[in-house]
PDB file of C-alpha atoms in Angstrom:
ATOM      1  CA  MET A1380     -62.226 126.731  77.299  1.00 51.00           C
ATOM      2  CA  ALA A1381     -61.242 123.284  76.253  1.00 71.00           C
ATOM      3  CA  ARG A1382     -58.010 123.478  73.263  1.00 89.00           C
ATOM      4  CA  PRO A1383     -59.325 122.005  70.376  1.00 94.00           C
ATOM      5  CA  THR A1384     -58.746 119.687  68.115  1.00 96.00           C
ATOM      6  CA  ILE A1385     -57.569 120.417  64.218  1.00 96.00           C
ATOM      7  CA  ARG A1386     -60.173 118.587  63.321  1.00 96.00           C
ATOM      8  CA  ARG A1387     -62.575 121.193  65.128  1.00 96.00           C
ATOM      9  CA  VAL A1388     -60.914 123.977  64.301  1.00 96.00           C
ATOM     10  CA  LEU A1389     -61.572 122.661  60.333  1.00 96.00           C
ATOM     11  CA  LEU A1390     -64.780 122.157  60.545  1.00 95.00           C
ATOM     12  CA  GLU A1391     -64.850 126.150  62.053  1.00 95.00           C
ATOM     13  CA  VAL A1392     -63.007 127.754  59.512  1.00 95.00           C
ATOM     14  CA  SER A1393     -64.159 125.881  56.731  1.00 95.00           C
ATOM     15  CA  ARG A1394     -67.468 128.120  57.778  1.00 93.00           C
ATOM     16  CA  LYS A1395     -66.017 131.010  57.266  1.00 92.00           C
ATOM     17  CA  TRP A1396     -64.317 130.273  53.957  1.00 92.00           C
ATOM     18  CA  LEU A1397     -67.620 128.422  52.735  1.00 90.00           C
ATOM     19  CA  GLN A1398     -69.399 132.364  53.426  1.00 88.00           C
ATOM     20  CA  GLN A1399     -66.203 134.142  51.616  1.00 83.00           C
ATOM     21  CA  ALA A1400     -67.089 131.748  48.810  1.00 79.00           C
ATOM     22  CA  ALA A1401     -70.849 133.385  49.212  1.00 78.00           C
ATOM     23  CA  ASP A1402     -69.617 136.975  49.970  1.00 72.00           C
ATOM     24  CA  GLY A1403     -67.611 136.854  46.587  1.00 66.00           C
ATOM     25  CA  ASP A1404     -64.221 137.405  48.784  1.00 72.00           C
ATOM     26  CA  MET A1405     -62.931 133.547  48.185  1.00 75.00           C
ATOM     27  CA  ALA A1406     -62.962 131.512  44.827  1.00 74.00           C
ATOM     28  CA  ILE A1407     -65.050 128.089  45.650  1.00 78.00           C
ATOM     29  CA  GLU A1408     -62.103 126.776  44.021  1.00 77.00           C
ATOM     30  CA  THR A1409     -59.802 127.990  46.710  1.00 83.00           C
ATOM     31  CA  VAL A1410     -62.125 127.009  49.075  1.00 88.00           C
ATOM     32  CA  ASP A1411     -62.441 123.558  48.088  1.00 89.00           C
ATOM     33  CA  LEU A1412     -58.282 123.201  47.862  1.00 89.00           C
ATOM     34  CA  TYR A1413     -57.968 124.352  51.419  1.00 93.00           C
ATOM     35  CA  ILE A1414     -60.263 122.281  53.115  1.00 95.00           C
ATOM     36  CA  GLN A1415     -58.881 119.453  51.229  1.00 93.00           C
ATOM     37  CA  ILE A1416     -55.402 120.337  51.821  1.00 94.00           C
ATOM     38  CA  SER A1417     -55.963 121.158  55.649  1.00 96.00           C
ATOM     39  CA  GLU A1418     -57.377 117.534  55.822  1.00 96.00           C
ATOM     40  CA  ARG A1419     -54.503 115.676  54.733  1.00 95.00           C
ATOM     41  CA  PHE A1420     -52.598 118.097  57.305  1.00 96.00           C
ATOM     42  CA  ASP A1421     -55.076 116.856  59.744  1.00 96.00           C
ATOM     43  CA  VAL A1422     -54.255 113.174  59.047  1.00 96.00           C
ATOM     44  CA  PHE A1423     -50.672 114.208  58.866  1.00 96.00           C
ATOM     45  CA  ALA A1424     -50.048 115.670  62.224  1.00 96.00           C
ATOM     46  CA  ASP A1425     -52.624 112.730  63.782  1.00 95.00           C
ATOM     47  CA  ALA A1426     -49.286 110.563  62.555  1.00 95.00           C
ATOM     48  CA  GLN A1427     -46.848 112.393  64.479  1.00 94.00           C
ATOM     49  CA  GLY A1428     -49.151 111.898  67.347  1.00 95.00           C
ATOM     50  CA  ILE A1429     -50.005 115.907  67.097  1.00 95.00           C
ATOM     51  CA  HIS A1430     -54.151 116.759  67.339  1.00 95.00           C
ATOM     52  CA  ARG A1431     -54.413 119.986  68.671  1.00 95.00           C
ATOM     53  CA  MET A1432     -54.092 123.351  67.640  1.00 95.00           C
ATOM     54  CA  ASP A1433     -51.883 124.454  70.086  1.00 95.00           C
ATOM     55  CA  ASP A1434     -49.501 121.597  69.748  1.00 95.00           C
ATOM     56  CA  VAL A1435     -48.588 122.647  66.075  1.00 96.00           C
ATOM     57  CA  THR A1436     -45.373 123.484  65.501  1.00 95.00           C
ATOM     58  CA  GLY A1437     -43.099 124.826  62.037  1.00 94.00           C
ATOM     59  CA  GLN A1438     -41.511 121.904  62.352  1.00 94.00           C
ATOM     60  CA  LEU A1439     -44.921 119.737  61.920  1.00 95.00           C
ATOM     61  CA  THR A1440     -45.843 122.775  59.049  1.00 95.00           C
ATOM     62  CA  ASP A1441     -42.529 122.489  57.451  1.00 94.00           C
ATOM     63  CA  SER A1442     -42.306 118.747  57.270  1.00 95.00           C
ATOM     64  CA  PHE A1443     -46.102 118.952  55.888  1.00 95.00           C
ATOM     65  CA  MET A1444     -45.119 121.423  53.038  1.00 94.00           C
ATOM     66  CA  GLY A1445     -42.320 119.252  51.772  1.00 92.00           C
ATOM     67  CA  ALA A1446     -44.155 115.367  52.272  1.00 92.00           C
ATOM     68  CA  PRO A1447     -44.492 113.418  49.363  1.00 91.00           C
ATOM     69  CA  GLY A1448     -47.673 113.320  47.440  1.00 84.00           C
ATOM     70  CA  ARG A1449     -49.274 111.970  44.684  1.00 77.00           C
ATOM     71  CA  ASP A1450     -50.232 113.140  41.107  1.00 70.00           C
ATOM     72  CA  ARG A1451     -53.733 113.250  39.563  1.00 66.00           C
ATOM     73  CA  HIS A1452     -53.070 109.260  38.374  1.00 66.00           C
ATOM     74  CA  ASP A1453     -52.205 108.724  41.844  1.00 70.00           C
ATOM     75  CA  ASN A1454     -48.539 107.989  40.987  1.00 78.00           C
ATOM     76  CA  ILE A1455     -46.191 109.172  44.557  1.00 82.00           C
ATOM     77  CA  ILE A1456     -43.667 112.436  44.139  1.00 83.00           C
ATOM     78  CA  LEU A1457     -41.187 111.944  46.510  1.00 87.00           C
ATOM     79  CA  VAL A1458     -40.517 115.958  46.401  1.00 87.00           C
ATOM     80  CA  PRO A1459     -43.501 118.136  46.024  1.00 89.00           C
ATOM     81  CA  LYS A1460     -43.254 120.940  43.235  1.00 87.00           C
ATOM     82  CA  ASP A1461     -43.017 124.640  44.906  1.00 86.00           C
ATOM     83  CA  GLY A1462     -46.502 125.118  43.325  1.00 84.00           C
ATOM     84  CA  THR A1463     -47.967 122.650  45.732  1.00 89.00           C
ATOM     85  CA  ARG A1464     -45.971 124.290  48.534  1.00 91.00           C
ATOM     86  CA  ARG A1465     -47.358 127.491  47.987  1.00 90.00           C
ATOM     87  CA  GLN A1466     -50.890 125.688  48.311  1.00 91.00           C
ATOM     88  CA  ARG A1467     -50.152 123.886  51.417  1.00 93.00           C
ATOM     89  CA  ARG A1468     -48.456 126.612  52.530  1.00 93.00           C
ATOM     90  CA  SER A1469     -51.426 129.146  51.755  1.00 92.00           C
ATOM     91  CA  ALA A1470     -53.927 127.072  53.371  1.00 94.00           C
ATOM     92  CA  LEU A1471     -52.289 126.461  56.380  1.00 95.00           C
ATOM     93  CA  ALA A1472     -51.639 129.990  56.901  1.00 93.00           C
ATOM     94  CA  SER A1473     -55.482 130.776  56.611  1.00 94.00           C
ATOM     95  CA  LEU A1474     -56.542 128.171  58.594  1.00 95.00           C
ATOM     96  CA  PHE A1475     -54.318 129.928  61.393  1.00 95.00           C
ATOM     97  CA  ALA A1476     -55.524 133.128  61.127  1.00 93.00           C
ATOM     98  CA  HIS A1477     -58.609 131.738  61.171  1.00 94.00           C
ATOM     99  CA  ALA A1478     -58.422 129.920  64.151  1.00 94.00           C
ATOM    100  CA  ARG A1479     -56.512 133.294  65.978  1.00 94.00           C
ATOM    101  CA  ALA A1480     -59.694 135.490  64.963  1.00 93.00           C
ATOM    102  CA  LEU A1481     -61.880 132.703  66.589  1.00 93.00           C
ATOM    103  CA  GLY A1482     -59.922 132.498  69.684  1.00 93.00           C
ATOM    104  CA  MET A1483     -59.431 128.879  69.006  1.00 95.00           C
ATOM    105  CA  THR A1484     -55.596 128.568  69.014  1.00 94.00           C
ATOM    106  CA  GLN A1485     -52.674 131.076  69.718  1.00 93.00           C
ATOM    107  CA  ALA A1486     -50.350 129.329  67.542  1.00 93.00           C
ATOM    108  CA  VAL A1487     -48.360 130.661  64.867  1.00 94.00           C
ATOM    109  CA  PRO A1488     -46.206 128.058  63.587  1.00 94.00           C
ATOM    110  CA  LEU A1489     -45.812 129.356  60.129  1.00 93.00           C
ATOM    111  CA  LEU A1490     -44.178 133.038  61.449  1.00 89.00           C
ATOM    112  CA  ASP A1491     -40.512 131.983  61.221  1.00 84.00           C
ATOM    113  CA  SER A1492     -41.550 130.135  58.087  1.00 84.00           C
ATOM    114  CA  PRO A1493     -39.690 131.793  54.529  1.00 83.00           C
ATOM    115  CA  PRO A1494     -41.491 132.536  51.908  1.00 82.00           C
ATOM    116  CA  ILE A1495     -41.642 129.805  48.887  1.00 83.00           C
ATOM    117  CA  PRO A1496     -40.594 131.954  45.867  1.00 78.00           C
ATOM    118  CA  ARG A1497     -41.932 132.213  42.377  1.00 71.00           C
ATOM    119  CA  PRO A1498     -40.732 131.899  39.125  1.00 65.00           C
ATOM    120  CA  PRO A1499     -40.570 135.246  37.366  1.00 57.00           C
ATOM    121  CA  ARG A1500     -44.149 135.381  35.614  1.00 51.00           C
ATOM    122  CA  SER A1501     -44.269 133.458  32.591  1.00 54.00           C
ATOM    123  CA  THR A1502     -45.051 136.043  29.012  1.00 53.00           C
ATOM    124  CA  GLY A1503     -46.847 132.806  27.050  1.00 60.00           C
ATOM    125  CA  ALA A1504     -46.325 131.114  23.984  1.00 70.00           C
ATOM    126  CA  GLU A1505     -47.924 133.181  21.143  1.00 86.00           C
ATOM    127  CA  LEU A1506     -49.390 131.019  18.548  1.00 93.00           C
ATOM    128  CA  THR A1507     -50.272 132.129  15.639  1.00 94.00           C
ATOM    129  CA  ASP A1508     -53.040 130.545  13.436  1.00 95.00           C
ATOM    130  CA  ALA A1509     -50.806 127.328  11.965  1.00 95.00           C
ATOM    131  CA  GLU A1510     -50.324 126.461  15.511  1.00 95.00           C
ATOM    132  CA  ILE A1511     -53.878 126.139  16.280  1.00 96.00           C
ATOM    133  CA  GLU A1512     -54.372 124.000  13.293  1.00 96.00           C
ATOM    134  CA  GLU A1513     -52.095 122.029  14.695  1.00 96.00           C
ATOM    135  CA  LEU A1514     -53.715 121.278  18.032  1.00 96.00           C
ATOM    136  CA  GLN A1515     -56.774 121.011  16.138  1.00 97.00           C
ATOM    137  CA  PHE A1516     -55.281 118.373  14.283  1.00 96.00           C
ATOM    138  CA  HIS A1517     -53.404 116.454  17.114  1.00 95.00           C
ATOM    139  CA  SER A1518     -56.529 116.639  19.251  1.00 95.00           C
ATOM    140  CA  GLU A1519     -58.887 114.673  17.168  1.00 95.00           C
ATOM    141  CA  ARG A1520     -56.704 111.609  17.832  1.00 91.00           C
ATOM    142  CA  GLY A1521     -59.278 108.921  19.106  1.00 89.00           C
ATOM    143  CA  MET A1522     -62.600 111.468  18.870  1.00 90.00           C
ATOM    144  CA  PRO A1523     -64.966 111.447  20.237  1.00 91.00           C
ATOM    145  CA  ALA A1524     -64.745 108.476  22.906  1.00 91.00           C
ATOM    146  CA  THR A1525     -62.061 111.152  23.448  1.00 92.00           C
ATOM    147  CA  ARG A1526     -62.265 114.702  25.269  1.00 94.00           C
ATOM    148  CA  HIS A1527     -59.360 116.656  23.649  1.00 95.00           C
ATOM    149  CA  ALA A1528     -61.264 118.133  20.619  1.00 96.00           C
ATOM    150  CA  ALA A1529     -63.862 119.131  21.904  1.00 97.00           C
ATOM    151  CA  LEU A1530     -62.416 120.873  25.333  1.00 97.00           C
ATOM    152  CA  LEU A1531     -59.914 122.186  22.745  1.00 97.00           C
ATOM    153  CA  ALA A1532     -63.010 123.606  21.246  1.00 98.00           C
ATOM    154  CA  LEU A1533     -64.698 125.524  23.848  1.00 98.00           C
ATOM    155  CA  LEU A1534     -61.126 127.068  24.914  1.00 97.00           C
ATOM    156  CA  LEU A1535     -60.896 128.323  21.830  1.00 97.00           C
ATOM    157  CA  SER A1536     -64.468 130.011  22.163  1.00 97.00           C
ATOM    158  CA  GLY A1537     -63.100 131.874  24.499  1.00 96.00           C
ATOM    159  CA  LEU A1538     -64.414 130.095  27.573  1.00 97.00           C
ATOM    160  CA  GLY A1539     -61.655 129.604  29.798  1.00 95.00           C
ATOM    161  CA  SER A1540     -60.723 126.546  31.933  1.00 94.00           C
ATOM    162  CA  ALA A1541     -63.010 126.395  34.973  1.00 92.00           C
ATOM    163  CA  GLU A1542     -65.928 127.485  32.405  1.00 96.00           C
ATOM    164  CA  THR A1543     -64.479 124.922  30.044  1.00 96.00           C
ATOM    165  CA  ALA A1544     -64.479 122.521  33.094  1.00 94.00           C
ATOM    166  CA  GLN A1545     -68.401 122.989  33.672  1.00 95.00           C
ATOM    167  CA  ALA A1546     -69.600 123.145  30.404  1.00 97.00           C
ATOM    168  CA  THR A1547     -72.549 120.830  29.542  1.00 96.00           C
ATOM    169  CA  PRO A1548     -74.269 119.642  26.097  1.00 96.00           C
ATOM    170  CA  GLY A1549     -76.993 122.204  27.420  1.00 95.00           C
ATOM    171  CA  ASP A1550     -74.654 125.243  27.035  1.00 97.00           C
ATOM    172  CA  LEU A1551     -74.949 124.285  23.518  1.00 97.00           C
ATOM    173  CA  ASP A1552     -77.081 125.767  20.595  1.00 97.00           C
ATOM    174  CA  LEU A1553     -74.949 124.079  17.907  1.00 97.00           C
ATOM    175  CA  ALA A1554     -77.624 125.408  15.094  1.00 97.00           C
ATOM    176  CA  LEU A1555     -76.603 128.570  16.067  1.00 97.00           C
ATOM    177  CA  ALA A1556     -73.043 127.661  16.352  1.00 97.00           C
ATOM    178  CA  THR A1557     -72.456 129.457  19.619  1.00 97.00           C
ATOM    179  CA  VAL A1558     -72.134 127.984  23.704  1.00 98.00           C
ATOM    180  CA  THR A1559     -73.112 129.873  27.069  1.00 97.00           C
ATOM    181  CA  THR A1560     -71.164 129.509  29.557  1.00 96.00           C
ATOM    182  CA  GLU A1561     -72.411 130.698  33.358  1.00 94.00           C
ATOM    183  CA  GLY A1562     -68.920 132.179  34.277  1.00 92.00           C
ATOM    184  CA  SER A1563     -66.600 131.784  36.858  1.00 89.00           C
ATOM    185  CA  THR A1564     -65.355 133.589  39.825  1.00 82.00           C
ATOM    186  CA  ARG A1565     -63.172 135.883  37.637  1.00 85.00           C
ATOM    187  CA  THR A1566     -65.623 135.773  34.901  1.00 92.00           C
ATOM    188  CA  THR A1567     -68.918 137.057  33.336  1.00 93.00           C
ATOM    189  CA  PRO A1568     -71.771 134.936  32.002  1.00 95.00           C
ATOM    190  CA  ARG A1569     -72.291 134.764  28.298  1.00 96.00           C
ATOM    191  CA  THR A1570     -72.725 133.824  24.814  1.00 97.00           C
ATOM    192  CA  CYS A1571     -69.443 132.976  22.553  1.00 97.00           C
ATOM    193  CA  PRO A1572     -69.094 131.837  19.473  1.00 97.00           C
ATOM    194  CA  LEU A1573     -67.825 128.643  17.356  1.00 97.00           C
ATOM    195  CA  SER A1574     -66.500 128.209  14.151  1.00 97.00           C
ATOM    196  CA  PRO A1575     -67.316 125.428  12.388  1.00 97.00           C
ATOM    197  CA  TRP A1576     -64.760 123.394  13.472  1.00 97.00           C
ATOM    198  CA  ALA A1577     -65.807 123.504  17.132  1.00 97.00           C
ATOM    199  CA  VAL A1578     -68.946 122.998  16.330  1.00 98.00           C
ATOM    200  CA  ARG A1579     -68.154 119.503  14.491  1.00 97.00           C
ATOM    201  CA  ALA A1580     -66.236 118.384  17.104  1.00 97.00           C
ATOM    202  CA  LEU A1581     -68.706 119.438  19.837  1.00 97.00           C
ATOM    203  CA  ARG A1582     -71.869 117.842  18.000  1.00 97.00           C
ATOM    204  CA  LEU A1583     -69.469 114.140  17.277  1.00 96.00           C
ATOM    205  CA  ARG A1584     -68.765 114.474  20.655  1.00 96.00           C
ATOM    206  CA  THR A1585     -72.396 115.273  22.687  1.00 96.00           C
ATOM    207  CA  ASP A1586     -74.018 112.142  20.362  1.00 96.00           C
ATOM    208  CA  TYR A1587     -71.496 110.223  21.505  1.00 94.00           C
ATOM    209  CA  LEU A1588     -71.689 111.004  25.122  1.00 94.00           C
ATOM    210  CA  ALA A1589     -75.342 110.114  24.391  1.00 94.00           C
ATOM    211  CA  GLU A1590     -75.095 107.018  23.095  1.00 93.00           C
ATOM    212  CA  HIS A1591     -72.847 105.513  25.385  1.00 91.00           C
ATOM    213  CA  ARG A1592     -72.535 107.753  28.361  1.00 89.00           C
ATOM    214  CA  PRO A1593     -76.208 108.670  29.265  1.00 89.00           C
ATOM    215  CA  GLY A1594     -76.848 110.931  32.398  1.00 86.00           C
ATOM    216  CA  ARG A1595     -73.137 112.187  32.408  1.00 85.00           C
ATOM    217  CA  ARG A1596     -73.783 116.555  32.193  1.00 90.00           C
ATOM    218  CA  ARG A1597     -70.366 117.729  31.349  1.00 94.00           C
ATOM    219  CA  LEU A1598     -68.834 117.396  28.682  1.00 95.00           C
ATOM    220  CA  VAL A1599     -65.261 116.991  29.310  1.00 95.00           C
ATOM    221  CA  THR A1600     -64.864 116.974  32.816  1.00 93.00           C
ATOM    222  CA  SER A1601     -65.980 114.107  36.028  1.00 90.00           C
ATOM    223  CA  ASP A1602     -69.310 115.124  37.183  1.00 89.00           C
ATOM    224  CA  SER A1603     -68.209 113.949  40.784  1.00 86.00           C
ATOM    225  CA  SER A1604     -65.003 116.319  40.132  1.00 83.00           C
ATOM    226  CA  THR A1605     -64.761 119.237  42.677  1.00 81.00           C
ATOM    227  CA  PRO A1606     -64.643 122.678  40.455  1.00 83.00           C
ATOM    228  CA  TYR A1607     -61.021 122.670  41.747  1.00 78.00           C
ATOM    229  CA  ALA A1608     -60.290 119.287  40.413  1.00 80.00           C
ATOM    230  CA  ALA A1609     -62.019 119.523  36.771  1.00 87.00           C
ATOM    231  CA  GLN A1610     -60.451 122.919  35.641  1.00 88.00           C
ATOM    232  CA  ALA A1611     -56.918 121.060  36.811  1.00 85.00           C
ATOM    233  CA  SER A1612     -57.977 118.383  34.557  1.00 89.00           C
ATOM    234  CA  VAL A1613     -58.705 120.673  31.638  1.00 92.00           C
ATOM    235  CA  GLY A1614     -55.419 121.834  32.226  1.00 90.00           C
ATOM    236  CA  ALA A1615     -53.862 118.642  31.885  1.00 89.00           C
ATOM    237  CA  GLY A1616     -55.771 117.312  29.198  1.00 92.00           C
ATOM    238  CA  PHE A1617     -54.836 120.491  27.289  1.00 93.00           C
ATOM    239  CA  ASN A1618     -50.854 119.955  28.454  1.00 91.00           C
ATOM    240  CA  ASP A1619     -52.099 116.332  26.566  1.00 91.00           C
ATOM    241  CA  ILE A1620     -53.123 117.982  23.267  1.00 94.00           C
ATOM    242  CA  ALA A1621     -50.050 120.334  23.118  1.00 93.00           C
ATOM    243  CA  ARG A1622     -47.295 117.740  24.030  1.00 90.00           C
ATOM    244  CA  LEU A1623     -48.939 115.025  21.578  1.00 90.00           C
ATOM    245  CA  SER A1624     -48.561 118.355  18.781  1.00 92.00           C
ATOM    246  CA  GLY A1625     -45.135 119.417  20.043  1.00 91.00           C
ATOM    247  CA  LEU A1626     -45.759 122.380  20.728  1.00 90.00           C
ATOM    248  CA  ALA A1627     -44.961 122.458  24.474  1.00 85.00           C
ATOM    249  CA  THR A1628     -41.377 121.079  25.244  1.00 82.00           C
ATOM    250  CA  THR A1629     -39.062 121.271  27.499  1.00 77.00           C
ATOM    251  CA  ALA A1630     -38.272 124.535  26.404  1.00 78.00           C
ATOM    252  CA  ARG A1631     -41.374 125.944  25.690  1.00 84.00           C
ATOM    253  CA  ARG A1632     -44.267 125.999  27.681  1.00 85.00           C
ATOM    254  CA  VAL A1633     -48.026 125.912  26.115  1.00 90.00           C
ATOM    255  CA  GLU A1634     -50.786 126.475  28.236  1.00 91.00           C
ATOM    256  CA  PRO A1635     -54.725 127.180  28.320  1.00 93.00           C
ATOM    257  CA  ARG A1636     -54.464 130.490  29.071  1.00 93.00           C
ATOM    258  CA  ASP A1637     -52.192 131.113  25.565  1.00 94.00           C
ATOM    259  CA  ILE A1638     -55.679 129.943  23.726  1.00 96.00           C
ATOM    260  CA  THR A1639     -57.320 132.811  25.698  1.00 96.00           C
ATOM    261  CA  ARG A1640     -54.156 135.438  24.411  1.00 95.00           C
ATOM    262  CA  TYR A1641     -54.651 133.649  20.953  1.00 96.00           C
ATOM    263  CA  ILE A1642     -59.227 134.432  21.060  1.00 96.00           C
ATOM    264  CA  ALA A1643     -57.838 137.961  22.863  1.00 96.00           C
ATOM    265  CA  ARG A1644     -55.359 138.902  20.118  1.00 95.00           C
ATOM    266  CA  GLN A1645     -58.282 137.270  16.948  1.00 96.00           C
ATOM    267  CA  VAL A1646     -61.434 139.372  18.573  1.00 96.00           C
ATOM    268  CA  LEU A1647     -58.988 142.327  18.864  1.00 95.00           C
ATOM    269  CA  LEU A1648     -57.628 142.197  15.319  1.00 94.00           C
ATOM    270  CA  GLN A1649     -61.128 142.007  13.939  1.00 94.00           C
ATOM    271  CA  THR A1650     -63.063 144.828  16.015  1.00 94.00           C
ATOM    272  CA  GLY A1651     -60.370 147.067  17.130  1.00 93.00           C
ATOM    273  CA  GLN A1652     -62.598 147.301  20.195  1.00 94.00           C
ATOM    274  CA  ILE A1653     -60.731 146.131  24.303  1.00 94.00           C
ATOM    275  CA  SER A1654     -64.206 146.225  25.094  1.00 95.00           C
ATOM    276  CA  GLU A1655     -65.068 143.527  22.522  1.00 96.00           C
ATOM    277  CA  VAL A1656     -61.918 141.296  24.117  1.00 96.00           C
ATOM    278  CA  ALA A1657     -63.586 141.823  27.424  1.00 95.00           C
ATOM    279  CA  ARG A1658     -66.876 141.051  26.441  1.00 95.00           C
ATOM    280  CA  ARG A1659     -65.873 137.542  24.519  1.00 96.00           C
ATOM    281  CA  LEU A1660     -63.636 137.114  27.299  1.00 96.00           C
ATOM    282  CA  GLY A1661     -66.493 137.585  29.815  1.00 95.00           C
ATOM    283  CA  LEU A1662     -63.701 140.379  31.983  1.00 94.00           C
ATOM    284  CA  SER A1663     -64.793 143.302  34.053  1.00 91.00           C
ATOM    285  CA  SER A1664     -61.445 144.898  33.758  1.00 90.00           C
ATOM    286  CA  LEU A1665     -60.424 146.357  30.328  1.00 92.00           C
ATOM    287  CA  ASP A1666     -56.705 146.601  31.913  1.00 91.00           C
ATOM    288  CA  ASN A1667     -56.748 142.644  31.445  1.00 90.00           C
ATOM    289  CA  ALA A1668     -58.651 142.473  28.251  1.00 92.00           C
ATOM    290  CA  ALA A1669     -55.694 144.501  26.622  1.00 93.00           C
ATOM    291  CA  ASP A1670     -52.751 142.294  28.338  1.00 90.00           C
ATOM    292  CA  LEU A1671     -54.558 139.344  27.315  1.00 91.00           C
ATOM    293  CA  ALA A1672     -54.391 140.909  23.401  1.00 91.00           C
ATOM    294  CA  GLY A1673     -51.118 142.262  24.027  1.00 88.00           C
ATOM    295  CA  LEU A1674     -51.921 145.328  23.721  1.00 84.00           C
ATOM    296  CA  ALA A1675     -49.583 148.551  25.580  1.00 71.00           C
ATOM    297  CA  TRP A1676     -52.620 150.892  25.645  1.00 60.00           C
ATOM    298  CA  LYS A1677     -51.169 153.106  28.889  1.00 56.00           C
ATOM    299  CA  ILE A1678     -47.918 154.894  28.705  1.00 45.00           C
ATOM    300  CA  GLY A1679     -47.157 156.224  32.393  1.00 44.00           C
ATOM    301  CA  GLY A1680     -49.970 154.943  33.586  1.00 43.00           C
ATOM    302  CA  ASP A1681     -52.188 157.359  30.882  1.00 41.00           C
ATOM    303  CA  PRO A1682     -54.594 156.193  28.647  1.00 38.00           C
ATOM    304  CA  ARG A1683     -53.400 156.984  24.867  1.00 37.00           C
TER     305      ARG A1683
END
């Protein structure tokens, strides 16, 4: 059997990744990311004169993981962050593992590559009611031409960043003050209530899009963006709001998940039921819901 090229292997492995996504064993966002990274690796290897999987060495994969890249504004980043390096390593590890399983290579270039350390998991910012109001106030700059207020409104309804990225005007029922989501890889479909502030922000946004950008479907992300890129765009948009409000500083990180934690605490305070927290956030795990709400409901592994 002829030694297959990296491109040929990528085509075959991509089918495996897509099947895993269809079976629910892999997020489609991860598939998109792995394919993008693997395509870049193919180009990178080609520039080094390496075209076949069997010829890939650990030195080549290490060089690729540390290679310069570009940010979302297309600016060059000379030294990639650890998170980017971990994504590249994960994609290559999956690519070669599937290729070996398919009998398309015997190369194990990452065998001696040490794992890239992760920072300690952040407990998140404990946002207060006053800080939520600050975020709302600063998100209104430039509305409705800017997306910030609508983006924050969707997050404050209980939608996650992936769900917010895919939201459309058709998902809104502003008369009933609700938004419906089809869910995501980790959350279930549901309908969430909208606050009066959210209704106002989303009404202005939908009216603006209908007048100035007819045909556009998504409320806060580009229709042409992949699910992974759209979700990342939501994170970037929220970061802008947090920075403008002064809540995100070099000493304090504020991210969309902190909004989810805030909603979880509010629902628990209002209902006293972890099951309601899970329902509002579309979670199948009560443990995850309790964790987001900051409730230590287990001691020694047994429910209280």
